[in-house]
Amino acid sequence: MGLADTISKLLCNKRWDYRVDICLERTKFFAWESDILILNKSKHLEEIEIKVSVSDFKRDFKDKKAKHDKISRGLTPLTHFWFAVPNTIAKEVRPFLPSYAGLLVINVEGFFNITTNVQAPKLSGGKTQGLAMENRLLKKIYKKMWR
């Protein structure tokens, strides 16, 4: 299991954040694949993009321009968007962090833990869609289970 997989498993662990209700790893819910998609107990949708190197972080803005444009303009149902990075690159990526994103720093040296380096602002496009959003996510879970 690589570093990105380890970080993904850590972030989907419900003990990390009591607000997590549903957590999907590597799912295509929008026009792009999300590393982690979370529906919290308030029925708000959050996305976490995992980056393990500075070049990986920078490349995301070139390879996924349409995604970042939609998120920055509030054209998705996301209420928060985060980047999760190892503590070894956090200082280097911080200057490139867009204003619409938060930064989760994962300590990968010894005991794994998560700290919020930059709080993700609430996105203007994020709407609580309650049961409809939850049902759509559950369908994704069921499809993954039966593959």
XYZ file of N, CA and C in Angstrom:
441
model
N 0.859 -1.181 0.000
C 0.000 0.000 0.000
C 0.899 1.236 0.000
N 0.633 2.149 -0.938
C 1.423 3.368 -1.049
C 0.975 4.440 -0.061
N 1.709 5.533 -0.051
C 1.419 6.634 0.869
C 0.031 7.218 0.636
N -0.368 7.393 -0.627
C -1.691 7.947 -0.934
C -2.797 7.037 -0.401
N -2.620 5.718 -0.536
C -3.613 4.766 -0.026
C -3.688 4.817 1.499
N -2.542 4.918 2.140
C -2.501 4.999 3.608
C -3.217 6.253 4.097
N -2.952 7.385 3.437
C -3.607 8.644 3.801
C -5.112 8.536 3.582
N -5.510 7.929 2.473
C -6.932 7.757 2.176
C -7.635 6.940 3.263
N -7.034 5.828 3.651
C -7.623 4.987 4.704
C -7.719 5.762 6.020
N -6.682 6.524 6.330
C -6.669 7.316 7.563
C -7.790 8.350 7.563
N -7.986 9.027 6.429
C -9.006 10.077 6.350
C -10.424 9.523 6.365
N -10.624 8.321 5.872
C -11.968 7.728 5.875
C -12.290 7.043 7.196
N -11.339 7.018 8.107
C -11.581 6.454 9.426
C -12.472 7.423 10.204
N -13.632 6.981 10.599
C -14.611 7.871 11.245
C -14.142 8.405 12.601
N -13.130 7.788 13.174
C -12.627 8.310 14.448
C -11.851 9.607 14.260
N -11.383 9.861 12.999
C -10.672 11.100 12.746
C -11.605 12.295 12.869
N -12.791 12.181 12.342
C -13.727 13.299 12.352
C -15.128 12.765 12.651
N -15.656 13.158 13.778
C -16.968 12.678 14.219
C -18.101 13.077 13.277
N -17.854 14.072 12.408
C -18.907 14.549 11.507
C -19.100 13.652 10.294
N -18.138 12.757 10.015
C -18.205 11.914 8.822
C -19.342 10.908 8.949
N -20.223 10.913 7.963
C -21.324 9.959 7.926
C -21.044 8.899 6.864
N -20.726 9.343 5.645
C -20.389 8.441 4.542
C -19.066 8.921 3.945
N -18.173 7.967 3.683
C -16.877 8.302 3.096
C -16.605 7.359 1.930
N -16.391 7.922 0.757
C -16.081 7.131 -0.433
C -14.670 7.448 -0.902
N -13.912 6.408 -1.222
C -12.567 6.589 -1.748
C -12.571 6.345 -3.252
N -11.844 7.173 -3.965
C -11.679 7.031 -5.419
C -12.997 6.748 -6.131
N -13.820 7.744 -6.138
C -15.126 7.575 -6.786
C -15.372 8.693 -7.787
N -16.080 8.363 -8.833
C -16.431 9.368 -9.842
C -17.872 9.777 -9.601
N -18.039 10.841 -8.856
C -19.353 11.357 -8.496
C -19.693 12.557 -9.369
N -18.656 13.314 -9.736
C -18.798 14.466 -10.620
C -18.224 14.070 -11.980
N -17.814 15.042 -12.756
C -17.178 14.760 -14.045
C -15.724 14.328 -13.851
N -15.262 14.318 -12.634
C -13.896 13.919 -12.294
C -13.925 12.889 -11.173
N -12.799 12.190 -11.028
C -12.684 11.224 -9.930
C -12.202 11.953 -8.687
N -12.846 11.700 -7.576
C -12.464 12.294 -6.294
C -11.662 11.274 -5.495
N -10.574 11.720 -4.878
C -9.811 10.806 -4.014
C -10.678 10.389 -2.834
N -11.285 11.382 -2.186
C -12.195 11.107 -1.072
C -13.385 12.052 -1.157
N -14.555 11.490 -1.010
C -15.795 12.258 -0.971
C -16.486 11.934 0.343
N -16.827 12.960 1.095
C -17.425 12.779 2.418
C -18.783 13.461 2.471
N -19.766 12.733 2.959
C -21.051 13.336 3.302
C -21.067 13.359 4.823
N -21.123 14.567 5.390
C -21.074 14.632 6.851
C -22.481 14.516 7.439
N -22.549 14.463 8.744
C -23.831 14.243 9.417
C -24.837 15.358 9.152
N -24.358 16.545 8.764
C -25.251 17.657 8.406
C -25.680 17.587 6.948
N -25.272 16.503 6.256
C -25.601 16.269 4.847
C -24.916 17.270 3.921
N -23.743 17.744 4.330
C -22.916 18.588 3.483
C -21.855 17.722 2.833
N -21.542 18.004 1.588
C -20.592 17.218 0.813
C -19.229 17.900 0.794
N -18.176 17.135 1.119
C -16.808 17.645 1.127
C -15.938 16.731 0.274
N -14.955 17.326 -0.403
C -14.005 16.533 -1.180
C -12.607 16.756 -0.638
N -11.828 15.678 -0.597
C -10.423 15.760 -0.193
C -9.580 15.203 -1.334
N -8.654 16.000 -1.787
C -7.717 15.606 -2.843
C -6.379 15.300 -2.163
N -5.855 14.103 -2.348
C -4.604 13.686 -1.714
C -3.451 13.950 -2.670
N -2.439 14.624 -2.172
C -1.235 14.907 -2.946
C -0.019 14.478 -2.126
N 0.898 13.727 -2.750
C 2.033 13.184 -2.003
C 3.366 13.842 -2.360
N 3.357 14.736 -3.351
C 4.578 15.469 -3.706
C 4.191 16.869 -4.173
N 5.175 17.753 -4.165
C 4.932 19.127 -4.610
C 4.564 19.136 -6.098
N 5.247 18.345 -6.893
C 4.945 18.302 -8.329
C 3.540 17.746 -8.578
N 3.132 16.767 -7.786
C 1.775 16.205 -7.876
C 0.749 17.289 -7.552
N 1.028 18.088 -6.536
C 0.149 19.182 -6.125
C 0.000 20.201 -7.254
N 1.107 20.654 -7.808
C 1.077 21.668 -8.868
C 0.416 21.139 -10.137
N 0.679 19.874 -10.455
C 0.130 19.260 -11.671
C -1.401 19.203 -11.635
N -1.969 19.104 -10.434
C -3.422 19.014 -10.304
C -4.121 20.213 -10.937
N -3.524 21.387 -10.840
C -4.148 22.597 -11.382
C -4.035 22.666 -12.902
N -3.045 21.975 -13.467
C -2.898 21.932 -14.920
C -3.792 20.850 -15.515
N -3.801 19.680 -14.870
C -4.551 18.534 -15.407
C -6.051 18.621 -15.162
N -6.448 19.363 -14.147
C -7.873 19.412 -13.767
C -8.377 20.853 -13.702
N -8.087 21.622 -14.736
C -8.492 23.036 -14.756
C -10.001 23.206 -14.611
N -10.765 22.406 -15.346
C -12.227 22.536 -15.314
C -12.764 22.250 -13.914
N -12.205 21.247 -13.262
C -12.626 20.902 -11.899
C -12.392 22.081 -10.962
N -11.188 22.617 -10.972
C -10.867 23.713 -10.050
C -11.640 24.983 -10.373
N -11.921 25.199 -11.651
C -12.734 26.348 -12.043
C -14.143 26.221 -11.466
N -14.742 25.037 -11.597
C -16.098 24.829 -11.078
C -16.147 24.965 -9.551
N -15.164 24.398 -8.875
C -15.150 24.477 -7.407
C -14.975 25.929 -6.962
N -14.039 26.635 -7.590
C -13.763 28.020 -7.177
C -14.951 28.944 -7.419
N -15.770 28.629 -8.429
C -16.934 29.456 -8.745
C -18.212 28.982 -8.061
N -18.101 27.938 -7.237
C -19.270 27.447 -6.510
C -20.275 26.729 -7.391
N -19.814 26.060 -8.435
C -20.713 25.393 -9.374
C -20.845 23.891 -9.094
N -20.523 23.482 -7.889
C -20.665 22.077 -7.478
C -21.446 22.044 -6.164
N -21.957 20.896 -5.766
C -22.654 20.811 -4.479
C -21.704 20.711 -3.279
N -20.401 20.891 -3.502
C -19.441 20.800 -2.404
C -19.590 21.970 -1.439
N -19.514 21.668 -0.154
C -19.492 22.739 0.843
C -18.063 23.056 1.281
N -17.146 22.081 1.152
C -15.736 22.299 1.472
C -14.872 21.460 0.543
N -13.698 22.009 0.208
C -12.721 21.297 -0.602
C -11.380 21.381 0.112
N -10.711 20.240 0.241
C -9.452 20.149 0.972
C -8.373 19.491 0.128
N -7.145 19.856 0.393
C -5.997 19.079 -0.058
C -5.424 18.419 1.183
N -5.052 17.157 1.077
C -4.369 16.444 2.156
C -2.960 16.141 1.669
N -1.974 16.561 2.442
C -0.578 16.367 2.051
C 0.228 15.851 3.243
N 1.323 15.134 2.970
C 2.198 14.722 4.068
C 2.897 15.942 4.668
N 3.230 15.850 5.943
C 3.877 16.977 6.621
C 5.208 17.356 5.968
N 5.819 16.440 5.244
C 7.118 16.687 4.623
C 7.057 17.704 3.482
N 5.860 17.977 2.932
C 5.752 18.946 1.830
C 4.791 20.103 2.149
N 4.216 20.109 3.332
C 3.180 21.107 3.676
C 3.650 22.548 3.498
N 4.844 22.869 3.957
C 5.345 24.246 3.849
C 5.572 24.646 2.395
N 5.967 23.681 1.573
C 6.237 23.985 0.162
C 4.973 24.217 -0.649
N 3.878 23.517 -0.323
C 2.650 23.670 -1.114
C 1.769 24.811 -0.612
N 1.965 25.230 0.601
C 1.106 26.273 1.193
C 1.002 27.538 0.330
N 2.100 28.043 -0.247
C 1.976 29.249 -1.085
C 1.114 29.044 -2.338
N 0.936 27.802 -2.777
C 0.166 27.517 -3.981
C -1.285 27.143 -3.680
N -1.661 27.128 -2.400
C -3.010 26.732 -1.997
C -4.025 27.783 -2.446
N -5.028 27.387 -3.231
C -6.022 28.363 -3.672
C -6.924 28.811 -2.515
N -7.539 29.953 -2.676
C -8.360 30.531 -1.608
C -9.597 29.704 -1.284
N -10.049 28.859 -2.189
C -11.254 28.058 -1.962
C -10.965 26.720 -1.287
N -9.697 26.440 -0.970
C -9.330 25.127 -0.433
C -8.729 25.219 0.964
N -8.912 24.141 1.710
C -8.265 23.992 3.006
C -7.102 23.023 2.868
N -6.269 22.945 3.900
C -5.100 22.072 3.862
C -5.072 21.188 5.103
N -5.113 19.877 4.874
C -4.960 18.900 5.944
C -3.544 18.355 5.849
N -2.834 18.391 6.963
C -1.455 17.916 6.990
C -1.419 16.591 7.731
N -0.851 15.590 7.075
C -0.778 14.250 7.635
C 0.648 14.002 8.096
N 0.826 13.736 9.378
C 2.144 13.399 9.901
C 2.448 11.964 9.481
N 3.447 11.796 8.629
C 3.775 10.465 8.119
C 5.051 9.908 8.753
N 5.582 10.623 9.703
C 6.799 10.176 10.374
C 6.420 9.601 11.731
N 6.421 8.290 11.827
C 6.038 7.643 13.078
C 4.537 7.480 13.151
N 3.917 8.010 14.188
C 2.483 7.885 14.419
C 1.723 8.798 13.464
N 0.811 8.243 12.693
C 0.019 9.032 11.744
C -1.003 9.875 12.503
N -1.032 11.148 12.224
C -2.107 11.980 12.738
C -2.388 13.104 11.746
N -3.533 13.747 11.910
C -4.006 14.756 10.966
C -4.157 16.085 11.689
N -3.663 17.138 11.072
C -3.883 18.479 11.616
C -4.442 19.354 10.497
N -5.252 20.311 10.868
C -5.784 21.267 9.901
C -4.825 22.438 9.859
N -4.123 22.570 8.751
C -3.159 23.642 8.599
C -3.859 24.910 8.133
N -4.815 24.756 7.227
C -5.626 25.874 6.740
C -7.065 25.385 6.686
N -7.955 26.065 7.382
C -9.372 25.698 7.388
C -9.973 25.958 6.016
N -10.716 24.995 5.505
C -11.381 25.166 4.201
C -12.552 26.130 4.359
N -12.613 27.166 3.534
C -13.752 28.080 3.615
C -15.015 27.405 3.101
N -16.152 27.874 3.561
C -17.422 27.339 3.057
C -17.609 27.846 1.639
N -17.880 26.925 0.729
C -18.030 27.279 -0.683
C -19.426 27.805 -0.969
N -19.496 28.797 -1.839
C -20.783 29.434 -2.128
C -21.751 28.508 -2.842
N -21.231 27.530 -3.585
C -22.112 26.635 -4.334
C -22.614 25.476 -3.510
N -22.024 25.253 -2.352
C -22.402 24.109 -1.543
C -23.806 24.242 -1.002
N -24.634 23.302 -1.322
C -26.020 23.306 -0.850
C -26.289 21.997 -0.127
N -27.029 22.064 0.929
C -27.441 20.843 1.602
C -28.538 20.212 0.767
N -28.271 19.011 0.292
C -29.250 18.346 -0.547
C -29.820 17.125 0.143
N -29.455 16.968 1.399
C -30.051 15.967 2.258
C -30.157 14.573 1.704
N -31.360 14.047 1.731
C -31.630 12.659 1.409
C -31.265 12.304 -0.032
N -31.493 13.195 -0.971
C -31.171 12.906 -2.368
C -29.669 12.680 -2.544
N -28.860 13.518 -1.922
C -27.407 13.381 -2.009
C -26.962 12.093 -1.327
N -27.528 11.824 -0.174
C -27.178 10.612 0.574
C -27.527 9.358 -0.247
N -28.691 9.335 -0.870
C -29.096 8.187 -1.689
C -28.164 7.992 -2.882
N -27.754 9.071 -3.489
C -26.841 8.981 -4.630
C -25.490 8.406 -4.195
N -24.998 8.824 -3.037
C -23.740 8.290 -2.519
C -23.875 6.824 -2.134
N -24.986 6.470 -1.538
C -25.199 5.074 -1.152
C -25.237 4.164 -2.381
N -25.820 4.641 -3.472
C -25.824 3.854 -4.709
C -24.401 3.600 -5.182
N -23.536 4.615 -5.046
C -22.124 4.451 -5.421
C -21.466 3.380 -4.553
N -21.774 3.393 -3.267
C -21.201 2.401 -2.343
C -21.647 1.003 -2.741
N -22.916 0.823 -3.003
C -23.443 -0.488 -3.365
C -22.806 -1.001 -4.655
N -22.630 -0.099 -5.635
C -22.000 -0.509 -6.897
C -20.576 -0.974 -6.667
N -19.838 -0.256 -5.799
C -18.461 -0.648 -5.491
C -18.406 -1.989 -4.786
N -19.345 -2.220 -3.898
C -19.354 -3.478 -3.136
C -19.602 -4.679 -4.034
N -20.378 -4.516 -5.091
C -20.755 -5.637 -5.928
C -19.884 -5.807 -7.156
N -18.810 -5.045 -7.247
C -17.869 -5.206 -8.371
C -16.921 -6.324 -8.090
